[in-house]
């Protein structure tokens, strides 16, 4: 990244000399230098060069109530002065985490009244794997160990999280997935539906779950994990036929269902959880991100009462983290959820801003580079294609990365997943800011099309 500010170059030098960034080509980043973000407010970021950027990704899907809310900073400061840290081991607890568990149960689907806290969504999914296997062992069925997941799903980047996810480029590093995890087709009609209608493809993709259960043997399958809407895989909204068929299959076989709500949870779909949006009734839900609006790290696993009843008969659950239910994180999460509730942010997303965002986004479908626009709530995807009718891509040209670069250069953060552009703005984005987002997106699509034609 070119720089006119000497301070930017100093920070980039520090990055080069000392910092290893996540999901990065270290050599490439060293040559280019990172963009240095220095402040944020509302839905906007500012970099060290003074550029104002509309954050169309809410950080990493997480800054639900926007940047710069003093209430969250004040909640953290107050808690730090009172009880900055204590652990939850050794039959000990503290008020913030107990109050938070109760508040989460109030907004979670009915019958989900218990929470195991972690430091992240990745840790939440590690916890899920341990808890599922512990659950079946207590029930005298220790062979029910295999977790079924989906190709191109994302469940974190720890060893268990990356194994549960279906990202092959992650599996190629480190001999993943670990044993006991298997993957089925994703419900990605635009990319993989072929000649089937979306409705037909939804049924076909769901039926892969039953086929896999029967292939493995129901006595060997512990759980199925899935995001209600795949996030990092490209905001993949399943066809309308998909979840009803999945629910039929889950009801037929004695396996647990885990909804990974790390992205969809806390209002992203216009409901409190993606499981509410699709009426999924999971046994467990992984949470993080919007739980604290990203202000401090925190994750967890919400567990259904009938599963907890079994766990209560199993003695020690030998699992946990130093920072499970950290009191400062719990205090921030409590204040974040209070704001979401008191300011009726989730309701406003459902009633006003999400319908407006989806309407405005779909206006981009007339662009010659766009093959499909889809989305739910405050999630959206724009498919970049060479041929709209056949869904053929601009093979080998990196259209998505070209578009992402133009977005950065023109004051908008949109993420590229292959040749799919995705957005997930803060839940507090206004209609005027949505207009700005769509205007900038169209401008960047124009620039991308011109670059691809050169």
Short mmCIF file of C-alpha atoms in Angstrom, two decimals:
data_model
loop_
_atom_site.label_atom_id
_atom_site.label_comp_id
_atom_site.label_asym_id
_atom_site.label_seq_id
_atom_site.Cartn_x
_atom_site.Cartn_y
_atom_site.Cartn_z
CA UNK A 1 0.00 0.00 0.00
CA UNK A 2 1.49 3.34 -1.06
CA UNK A 3 1.78 5.96 1.64
CA UNK A 4 2.12 9.72 1.96
CA UNK A 5 2.22 9.65 5.75
CA UNK A 6 5.59 8.89 7.43
CA UNK A 7 3.70 7.44 10.40
CA UNK A 8 2.06 4.90 8.06
CA UNK A 9 5.48 3.77 6.88
CA UNK A 10 6.64 3.40 10.50
CA UNK A 11 3.67 1.19 11.34
CA UNK A 12 4.18 -0.86 8.19
CA UNK A 13 7.81 -1.34 9.17
CA UNK A 14 6.69 -2.63 12.56
CA UNK A 15 4.36 -5.04 10.76
CA UNK A 16 7.18 -6.26 8.56
CA UNK A 17 9.62 -6.66 11.43
CA UNK A 18 7.42 -8.18 14.12
CA UNK A 19 3.87 -9.14 13.14
CA UNK A 20 2.52 -12.34 11.59
CA UNK A 21 -1.00 -11.63 10.30
CA UNK A 22 -3.86 -14.17 10.13
CA UNK A 23 -4.83 -15.70 6.77
CA UNK A 24 -2.00 -13.87 5.01
CA UNK A 25 0.84 -14.55 2.61
CA UNK A 26 3.61 -13.23 4.87
CA UNK A 27 6.02 -12.49 2.02
CA UNK A 28 3.39 -10.72 -0.07
CA UNK A 29 2.18 -8.63 2.89
CA UNK A 30 5.76 -7.65 3.68
CA UNK A 31 6.24 -6.39 0.14
CA UNK A 32 2.94 -4.52 0.00
CA UNK A 33 2.48 -3.34 3.58
CA UNK A 34 -0.84 -3.49 5.42
CA UNK A 35 -3.48 -0.79 5.43
CA UNK A 36 -3.35 0.78 8.89
CA UNK A 37 -6.78 1.41 10.43
CA UNK A 38 -6.55 4.08 13.13
CA UNK A 39 -10.10 4.92 14.22
CA UNK A 40 -13.76 4.11 13.64
CA UNK A 41 -17.21 5.49 14.35
CA UNK A 42 -20.65 4.21 13.42
CA UNK A 43 -20.26 2.28 10.16
CA UNK A 44 -17.06 4.06 9.09
CA UNK A 45 -13.32 3.42 9.45
CA UNK A 46 -10.42 5.81 8.91
CA UNK A 47 -6.95 4.70 7.88
CA UNK A 48 -3.62 6.34 8.66
CA UNK A 49 -3.73 8.14 5.33
CA UNK A 50 -6.95 9.90 6.33
CA UNK A 51 -9.22 7.88 4.03
CA UNK A 52 -12.82 7.37 5.22
CA UNK A 53 -14.13 3.88 4.47
CA UNK A 54 -17.65 2.45 4.78
CA UNK A 55 -17.21 -0.90 6.53
CA UNK A 56 -19.50 -3.19 4.59
CA UNK A 57 -18.27 -6.21 6.58
CA UNK A 58 -18.80 -4.98 10.18
CA UNK A 59 -15.17 -5.87 10.86
CA UNK A 60 -15.37 -9.65 10.49
CA UNK A 61 -19.18 -9.90 10.56
CA UNK A 62 -19.19 -8.78 14.18
CA UNK A 63 -19.60 -5.05 14.89
CA UNK A 64 -23.38 -5.25 15.23
CA UNK A 65 -24.10 -1.98 17.04
CA UNK A 66 -21.43 -0.02 15.18
CA UNK A 67 -18.12 1.47 16.25
CA UNK A 68 -17.59 3.99 19.02
CA UNK A 69 -20.33 3.10 21.50
CA UNK A 70 -19.14 4.60 24.78
CA UNK A 71 -21.54 2.38 26.73
CA UNK A 72 -19.47 -0.72 25.93
CA UNK A 73 -16.20 0.99 26.82
CA UNK A 74 -17.71 2.21 30.08
CA UNK A 75 -19.03 -1.27 30.92
CA UNK A 76 -15.55 -2.71 30.36
CA UNK A 77 -13.85 -0.02 32.46
CA UNK A 78 -16.31 -0.43 35.33
CA UNK A 79 -15.86 -4.20 35.38
CA UNK A 80 -12.08 -3.94 35.19
CA UNK A 81 -12.07 -1.77 38.30
CA UNK A 82 -14.39 -4.11 40.19
CA UNK A 83 -13.28 -7.59 39.11
CA UNK A 84 -10.89 -7.57 36.15
CA UNK A 85 -10.54 -11.34 36.01
CA UNK A 86 -11.41 -14.55 37.70
CA UNK A 87 -11.84 -18.04 36.35
CA UNK A 88 -14.88 -20.32 36.39
CA UNK A 89 -12.99 -23.43 37.44
CA UNK A 90 -13.08 -25.01 40.93
CA UNK A 91 -16.80 -24.50 41.61
CA UNK A 92 -16.50 -20.72 41.27
CA UNK A 93 -18.49 -18.12 39.32
CA UNK A 94 -18.98 -14.35 39.18
CA UNK A 95 -22.05 -12.12 38.67
CA UNK A 96 -21.40 -10.85 35.10
CA UNK A 97 -21.18 -14.32 33.55
CA UNK A 98 -24.23 -15.60 35.46
CA UNK A 99 -26.29 -12.58 34.44
CA UNK A 100 -25.11 -12.94 30.85
CA UNK A 101 -26.08 -16.62 30.70
CA UNK A 102 -29.58 -15.67 31.84
CA UNK A 103 -29.90 -12.83 29.32
CA UNK A 104 -28.74 -15.07 26.46
CA UNK A 105 -31.34 -17.66 27.44
CA UNK A 106 -33.99 -14.92 27.18
CA UNK A 107 -33.17 -14.17 23.54
CA UNK A 108 -32.25 -17.75 22.49
CA UNK A 109 -34.84 -20.15 21.03
CA UNK A 110 -37.21 -21.76 23.52
CA UNK A 111 -35.69 -24.55 25.60
CA UNK A 112 -32.11 -23.31 25.23
CA UNK A 113 -31.32 -22.09 28.73
CA UNK A 114 -27.67 -22.97 29.35
CA UNK A 115 -24.42 -21.51 27.99
CA UNK A 116 -20.82 -22.76 28.05
CA UNK A 117 -18.55 -19.74 27.49
CA UNK A 118 -15.38 -19.63 25.40
CA UNK A 119 -13.05 -16.99 23.99
CA UNK A 120 -14.13 -17.33 20.36
CA UNK A 121 -16.37 -19.14 17.90
CA UNK A 122 -13.50 -21.50 17.04
CA UNK A 123 -13.26 -22.48 20.70
CA UNK A 124 -17.04 -22.82 20.78
CA UNK A 125 -16.89 -25.42 18.03
CA UNK A 126 -14.03 -27.26 19.74
CA UNK A 127 -16.26 -27.31 22.82
CA UNK A 128 -19.14 -28.64 20.73
CA UNK A 129 -17.07 -31.57 19.44
CA UNK A 130 -15.97 -32.49 22.97
CA UNK A 131 -19.50 -32.09 24.36
CA UNK A 132 -21.20 -34.13 21.62
CA UNK A 133 -18.87 -37.07 22.20
CA UNK A 134 -19.18 -36.75 25.98
CA UNK A 135 -22.99 -36.69 25.63
CA UNK A 136 -23.13 -39.93 23.65
CA UNK A 137 -20.63 -41.63 25.98
CA UNK A 138 -22.88 -40.80 28.95
CA UNK A 139 -25.80 -42.34 27.05
CA UNK A 140 -23.83 -45.56 26.58
CA UNK A 141 -23.23 -44.99 22.84
CA UNK A 142 -19.54 -44.05 22.69
CA UNK A 143 -19.29 -45.00 19.01
CA UNK A 144 -21.47 -42.04 18.01
CA UNK A 145 -18.42 -39.87 17.43
CA UNK A 146 -18.50 -38.75 13.81
CA UNK A 147 -19.57 -35.17 13.10
CA UNK A 148 -21.05 -34.48 9.67
CA UNK A 149 -20.37 -31.02 8.28
CA UNK A 150 -20.54 -29.36 4.85
CA UNK A 151 -18.01 -28.64 2.14
CA UNK A 152 -17.11 -24.95 2.08
CA UNK A 153 -18.62 -24.42 5.52
CA UNK A 154 -16.59 -22.43 8.03
CA UNK A 155 -16.35 -23.29 11.72
CA UNK A 156 -13.11 -21.64 12.78
CA UNK A 157 -9.40 -22.22 12.28
CA UNK A 158 -8.31 -24.23 15.33
CA UNK A 159 -7.48 -27.85 14.54
CA UNK A 160 -11.02 -29.01 15.35
CA UNK A 161 -12.65 -25.89 13.89
CA UNK A 162 -10.77 -26.12 10.60
CA UNK A 163 -11.52 -29.84 10.43
CA UNK A 164 -15.23 -29.22 10.99
CA UNK A 165 -15.13 -26.56 8.29
CA UNK A 166 -15.08 -27.67 4.69
CA UNK A 167 -12.43 -25.33 3.30
CA UNK A 168 -10.04 -27.55 1.35
CA UNK A 169 -7.30 -24.92 1.24
CA UNK A 170 -7.27 -25.02 5.05
CA UNK A 171 -7.27 -28.83 5.12
CA UNK A 172 -4.20 -28.90 2.88
CA UNK A 173 -2.11 -27.34 5.66
CA UNK A 174 -1.64 -29.62 8.63
CA UNK A 175 -3.13 -32.98 7.64
CA UNK A 176 -6.74 -31.99 8.23
CA UNK A 177 -9.47 -32.90 8.80
CA UNK A 178 -8.79 -34.94 11.92
CA UNK A 179 -10.50 -38.36 12.11
CA UNK A 180 -14.18 -38.50 12.93
CA UNK A 181 -15.29 -35.57 10.77
CA UNK A 182 -16.79 -35.89 7.30
CA UNK A 183 -18.34 -33.49 4.82
CA UNK A 184 -21.34 -33.43 2.49
CA UNK A 185 -22.32 -31.11 -0.37
CA UNK A 186 -23.18 -27.50 0.36
CA UNK A 187 -26.53 -25.97 -0.74
CA UNK A 188 -24.86 -23.57 -3.21
CA UNK A 189 -27.25 -23.53 -6.16
CA UNK A 190 -25.60 -20.73 -8.14
CA UNK A 191 -22.19 -22.36 -8.07
CA UNK A 192 -23.10 -26.04 -8.08
CA UNK A 193 -26.77 -26.47 -8.99
CA UNK A 194 -26.12 -27.26 -12.64
CA UNK A 195 -29.32 -27.81 -14.60
CA UNK A 196 -31.45 -28.39 -11.50
CA UNK A 197 -33.91 -25.77 -10.34
CA UNK A 198 -33.09 -24.20 -6.96
CA UNK A 199 -35.95 -26.22 -5.45
CA UNK A 200 -34.66 -29.51 -6.87
CA UNK A 201 -31.11 -28.73 -5.85
CA UNK A 202 -32.16 -27.87 -2.30
CA UNK A 203 -33.74 -31.32 -1.91
CA UNK A 204 -30.74 -33.02 -3.52
CA UNK A 205 -28.26 -31.23 -1.24
CA UNK A 206 -30.31 -32.04 1.86
CA UNK A 207 -30.59 -35.69 0.86
CA UNK A 208 -26.79 -35.93 0.97
CA UNK A 209 -27.11 -35.80 4.75
CA UNK A 210 -29.30 -38.90 4.86
CA UNK A 211 -27.03 -40.69 2.40
CA UNK A 212 -23.99 -39.93 4.57
CA UNK A 213 -25.74 -41.04 7.78
CA UNK A 214 -26.66 -44.35 6.14
CA UNK A 215 -23.16 -44.77 4.68
CA UNK A 216 -21.50 -44.23 8.08
CA UNK A 217 -24.18 -46.06 10.08
CA UNK A 218 -26.46 -44.11 12.37
CA UNK A 219 -24.78 -45.75 15.39
CA UNK A 220 -21.55 -43.96 14.46
CA UNK A 221 -22.90 -40.43 13.84
CA UNK A 222 -22.95 -37.99 16.74
CA UNK A 223 -24.04 -34.71 15.16
CA UNK A 224 -24.58 -32.60 12.07
CA UNK A 225 -23.20 -29.05 12.19
CA UNK A 226 -24.14 -26.29 9.76
CA UNK A 227 -24.39 -22.53 9.49
CA UNK A 228 -27.99 -21.43 8.84
CA UNK A 229 -26.48 -19.30 6.06
CA UNK A 230 -22.88 -20.05 5.13
CA UNK A 231 -20.89 -16.88 5.74
CA UNK A 232 -17.22 -17.18 4.83
CA UNK A 233 -18.15 -19.65 2.08
CA UNK A 234 -19.80 -16.79 0.19
CA UNK A 235 -23.09 -15.88 1.93
CA UNK A 236 -24.73 -19.03 0.61
CA UNK A 237 -28.47 -18.75 1.21
CA UNK A 238 -29.88 -22.28 0.81
CA UNK A 239 -32.87 -22.87 -1.48
CA UNK A 240 -36.23 -22.73 0.31
CA UNK A 241 -36.55 -26.52 0.09
CA UNK A 242 -33.27 -27.21 1.89
CA UNK A 243 -33.90 -26.68 5.60
CA UNK A 244 -37.38 -28.28 5.71
CA UNK A 245 -35.88 -31.45 4.20
CA UNK A 246 -32.87 -31.34 6.54
CA UNK A 247 -35.25 -31.09 9.50
CA UNK A 248 -37.14 -34.17 8.29
CA UNK A 249 -33.89 -36.13 8.10
CA UNK A 250 -32.71 -34.94 11.52
CA UNK A 251 -36.04 -35.96 13.04
CA UNK A 252 -35.72 -39.43 11.52
CA UNK A 253 -32.30 -40.30 12.96
CA UNK A 254 -30.99 -40.09 16.51
CA UNK A 255 -28.26 -37.51 15.99
CA UNK A 256 -27.70 -34.04 17.41
CA UNK A 257 -28.01 -30.89 15.32
CA UNK A 258 -25.62 -28.00 15.90
CA UNK A 259 -26.33 -24.59 14.36
CA UNK A 260 -23.18 -22.50 13.98
CA UNK A 261 -24.63 -19.07 14.76
CA UNK A 262 -21.31 -17.24 14.98
CA UNK A 263 -22.26 -15.05 12.00
CA UNK A 264 -26.06 -15.37 11.91
CA UNK A 265 -26.58 -14.86 15.65
CA UNK A 266 -27.62 -11.68 17.46
CA UNK A 267 -29.71 -10.09 14.75
CA UNK A 268 -27.81 -10.59 11.51
CA UNK A 269 -30.79 -12.21 9.73
CA UNK A 270 -33.37 -9.82 11.18
CA UNK A 271 -34.21 -12.43 13.82
CA UNK A 272 -32.19 -12.98 16.99
CA UNK A 273 -30.71 -16.15 15.49
CA UNK A 274 -30.59 -17.82 12.10
CA UNK A 275 -32.26 -20.76 13.83
CA UNK A 276 -35.26 -18.50 14.49
CA UNK A 277 -35.30 -17.40 10.84
CA UNK A 278 -35.42 -21.01 9.59
CA UNK A 279 -37.17 -22.53 12.66
CA UNK A 280 -34.33 -25.04 13.09
CA UNK A 281 -34.65 -26.03 16.77
CA UNK A 282 -31.00 -27.10 17.21
CA UNK A 283 -29.59 -29.00 20.18
CA UNK A 284 -26.63 -26.63 20.37
CA UNK A 285 -25.76 -23.23 18.92
CA UNK A 286 -22.23 -21.85 18.62
CA UNK A 287 -22.06 -18.10 19.26
CA UNK A 288 -19.45 -15.30 19.15
CA UNK A 289 -18.95 -12.13 17.04
CA UNK A 290 -22.21 -10.19 17.52
CA UNK A 291 -22.36 -11.33 21.16
CA UNK A 292 -20.04 -8.43 22.08
CA UNK A 293 -20.20 -6.56 18.75
CA UNK A 294 -16.53 -7.53 18.48
CA UNK A 295 -15.49 -5.03 21.16
CA UNK A 296 -13.84 -7.80 23.19
CA UNK A 297 -13.31 -11.48 22.35
CA UNK A 298 -16.01 -13.87 23.56
CA UNK A 299 -17.79 -16.95 22.29
CA UNK A 300 -19.84 -19.80 23.60
CA UNK A 301 -22.13 -22.74 23.07
CA UNK A 302 -25.83 -22.52 23.91
CA UNK A 303 -27.15 -25.96 24.85
CA UNK A 304 -30.72 -27.27 24.84
CA UNK A 305 -32.21 -28.31 28.16
CA UNK A 306 -32.67 -32.00 27.29
CA UNK A 307 -28.98 -32.25 26.36
CA UNK A 308 -28.00 -30.56 29.63
CA UNK A 309 -30.12 -33.09 31.53
CA UNK A 310 -27.92 -35.86 30.12
CA UNK A 311 -24.69 -33.93 30.78
CA UNK A 312 -25.78 -33.51 34.39
CA UNK A 313 -25.48 -37.30 34.82
CA UNK A 314 -21.97 -37.52 33.37
CA UNK A 315 -19.68 -36.32 36.12
CA UNK A 316 -16.88 -33.89 35.25
CA UNK A 317 -16.78 -32.38 31.76
CA UNK A 318 -13.01 -32.12 31.43
CA UNK A 319 -12.91 -29.09 29.19
CA UNK A 320 -12.61 -25.32 29.54
CA UNK A 321 -10.45 -22.26 28.98
CA UNK A 322 -8.63 -19.75 31.15
CA UNK A 323 -10.85 -17.04 29.70
CA UNK A 324 -14.17 -18.92 29.67
CA UNK A 325 -16.78 -16.34 30.70
CA UNK A 326 -14.22 -13.59 31.29
CA UNK A 327 -15.92 -11.00 33.52
CA UNK A 328 -14.98 -8.00 31.35
CA UNK A 329 -16.19 -9.74 28.19
CA UNK A 330 -19.39 -10.74 29.99
CA UNK A 331 -20.00 -7.15 31.12
CA UNK A 332 -19.52 -5.88 27.56
CA UNK A 333 -21.78 -8.60 26.14
CA UNK A 334 -24.49 -7.71 28.67
CA UNK A 335 -24.36 -4.06 27.65
CA UNK A 336 -24.29 -4.97 23.95
CA UNK A 337 -27.40 -7.14 24.27
CA UNK A 338 -29.10 -4.44 26.35
CA UNK A 339 -28.52 -1.95 23.52
CA UNK A 340 -29.75 -4.43 20.90
CA UNK A 341 -32.94 -4.91 22.94
CA UNK A 342 -33.60 -1.42 24.27
CA UNK A 343 -32.94 0.31 20.95
CA UNK A 344 -34.94 -2.40 19.14
CA UNK A 345 -32.09 -2.82 16.66
CA UNK A 346 -32.99 -6.38 15.64
CA UNK A 347 -36.60 -5.35 15.09
CA UNK A 348 -35.54 -2.35 13.00
CA UNK A 349 -33.32 -4.59 10.86
CA UNK A 350 -36.28 -6.92 10.30
CA UNK A 351 -38.86 -4.24 9.62
CA UNK A 352 -36.94 -1.45 7.90
CA UNK A 353 -33.27 -1.59 7.02
CA UNK A 354 -32.84 -5.20 5.89
CA UNK A 355 -35.77 -5.05 3.41
CA UNK A 356 -34.31 -1.77 2.12
CA UNK A 357 -30.79 -3.21 1.83
CA UNK A 358 -32.05 -6.31 -0.01
CA UNK A 359 -34.13 -4.18 -2.40
CA UNK A 360 -31.23 -1.83 -3.17
CA UNK A 361 -28.71 -4.67 -3.54
CA UNK A 362 -30.91 -6.46 -6.04
CA UNK A 363 -30.81 -3.39 -8.27
CA UNK A 364 -27.22 -4.43 -9.01
CA UNK A 365 -28.52 -7.55 -10.78
CA UNK A 366 -28.84 -5.51 -13.99
CA UNK A 367 -25.07 -4.93 -14.10
CA UNK A 368 -23.39 -6.83 -16.98
CA UNK A 369 -20.87 -8.35 -14.55
CA UNK A 370 -23.48 -9.64 -12.07
CA UNK A 371 -24.95 -13.15 -12.37
CA UNK A 372 -26.95 -13.20 -9.13
CA UNK A 373 -27.64 -11.04 -6.09
CA UNK A 374 -28.89 -12.78 -2.96
CA UNK A 375 -29.14 -12.11 0.73
CA UNK A 376 -31.06 -12.30 3.98
CA UNK A 377 -31.21 -9.60 6.64
CA UNK A 378 -27.87 -7.80 6.81
CA UNK A 379 -26.09 -10.36 4.64
CA UNK A 380 -25.60 -10.08 0.89
CA UNK A 381 -23.71 -11.66 -2.00
CA UNK A 382 -23.02 -10.51 -5.56
CA UNK A 383 -21.86 -13.16 -8.03
CA UNK A 384 -19.41 -11.90 -10.68
CA UNK A 385 -19.72 -13.70 -14.03
CA UNK A 386 -18.66 -13.48 -17.64
CA UNK A 387 -21.95 -14.95 -18.92
CA UNK A 388 -25.20 -14.44 -17.01
CA UNK A 389 -27.10 -17.24 -18.76
CA UNK A 390 -24.53 -20.00 -18.21
CA UNK A 391 -23.13 -18.61 -14.91
CA UNK A 392 -19.66 -18.91 -16.49
CA UNK A 393 -16.91 -17.07 -14.60
CA UNK A 394 -14.02 -14.91 -15.80
CA UNK A 395 -11.71 -17.90 -15.43
CA UNK A 396 -8.24 -17.19 -14.08
CA UNK A 397 -8.65 -13.42 -13.99
CA UNK A 398 -9.31 -12.98 -10.28
CA UNK A 399 -12.38 -10.83 -10.80
CA UNK A 400 -13.27 -10.90 -7.11
CA UNK A 401 -9.86 -9.68 -5.95
CA UNK A 402 -9.85 -6.98 -8.63
CA UNK A 403 -13.23 -5.79 -7.38
CA UNK A 404 -12.13 -5.94 -3.74
CA UNK A 405 -9.12 -3.74 -4.54
CA UNK A 406 -11.31 -1.18 -6.29
CA UNK A 407 -13.61 -1.19 -3.26
CA UNK A 408 -10.71 -0.46 -0.90
CA UNK A 409 -9.51 2.34 -3.17
CA UNK A 410 -12.97 3.91 -3.32
CA UNK A 411 -13.97 3.93 0.33
CA UNK A 412 -15.86 0.64 0.69
CA UNK A 413 -15.00 -2.67 2.32
CA UNK A 414 -16.55 -5.60 0.47
CA UNK A 415 -15.02 -9.03 0.81
CA UNK A 416 -14.19 -11.37 -2.08
CA UNK A 417 -14.80 -15.12 -1.81
CA UNK A 418 -13.49 -16.28 -5.15
CA UNK A 419 -15.61 -14.30 -7.60
CA UNK A 420 -18.37 -13.69 -5.08
CA UNK A 421 -18.50 -10.27 -3.42
CA UNK A 422 -20.06 -10.36 0.03
CA UNK A 423 -21.29 -7.80 2.54
CA UNK A 424 -22.35 -7.86 6.17
CA UNK A 425 -22.62 -4.26 7.39
CA UNK A 426 -23.22 -3.20 10.99
CA UNK A 427 -26.85 -3.73 12.01
CA UNK A 428 -27.15 0.00 12.73
CA UNK A 429 -26.50 1.06 9.14
CA UNK A 430 -29.00 3.72 8.00
CA UNK A 431 -30.91 3.88 4.72
CA UNK A 432 -28.68 6.78 3.57
CA UNK A 433 -25.59 4.70 4.34
CA UNK A 434 -27.12 1.74 2.48
CA UNK A 435 -27.55 4.07 -0.52
CA UNK A 436 -23.88 5.01 -0.24
CA UNK A 437 -22.86 1.35 -0.03
CA UNK A 438 -24.82 0.38 -3.15
CA UNK A 439 -23.63 3.44 -5.11
CA UNK A 440 -20.00 2.62 -4.29
CA UNK A 441 -20.55 -1.06 -5.07
CA UNK A 442 -21.90 -0.18 -8.53
CA UNK A 443 -18.97 2.15 -9.15
CA UNK A 444 -16.54 -0.64 -8.24
CA UNK A 445 -18.39 -3.13 -10.44
CA UNK A 446 -18.01 -0.67 -13.35
CA UNK A 447 -14.29 -0.33 -12.67
CA UNK A 448 -13.91 -4.12 -12.40
CA UNK A 449 -15.72 -4.72 -15.68
CA UNK A 450 -13.49 -2.19 -17.44
CA UNK A 451 -10.38 -3.80 -15.98
CA UNK A 452 -11.49 -7.28 -17.09
CA UNK A 453 -12.08 -6.02 -20.64
CA UNK A 454 -8.63 -4.42 -20.98
#
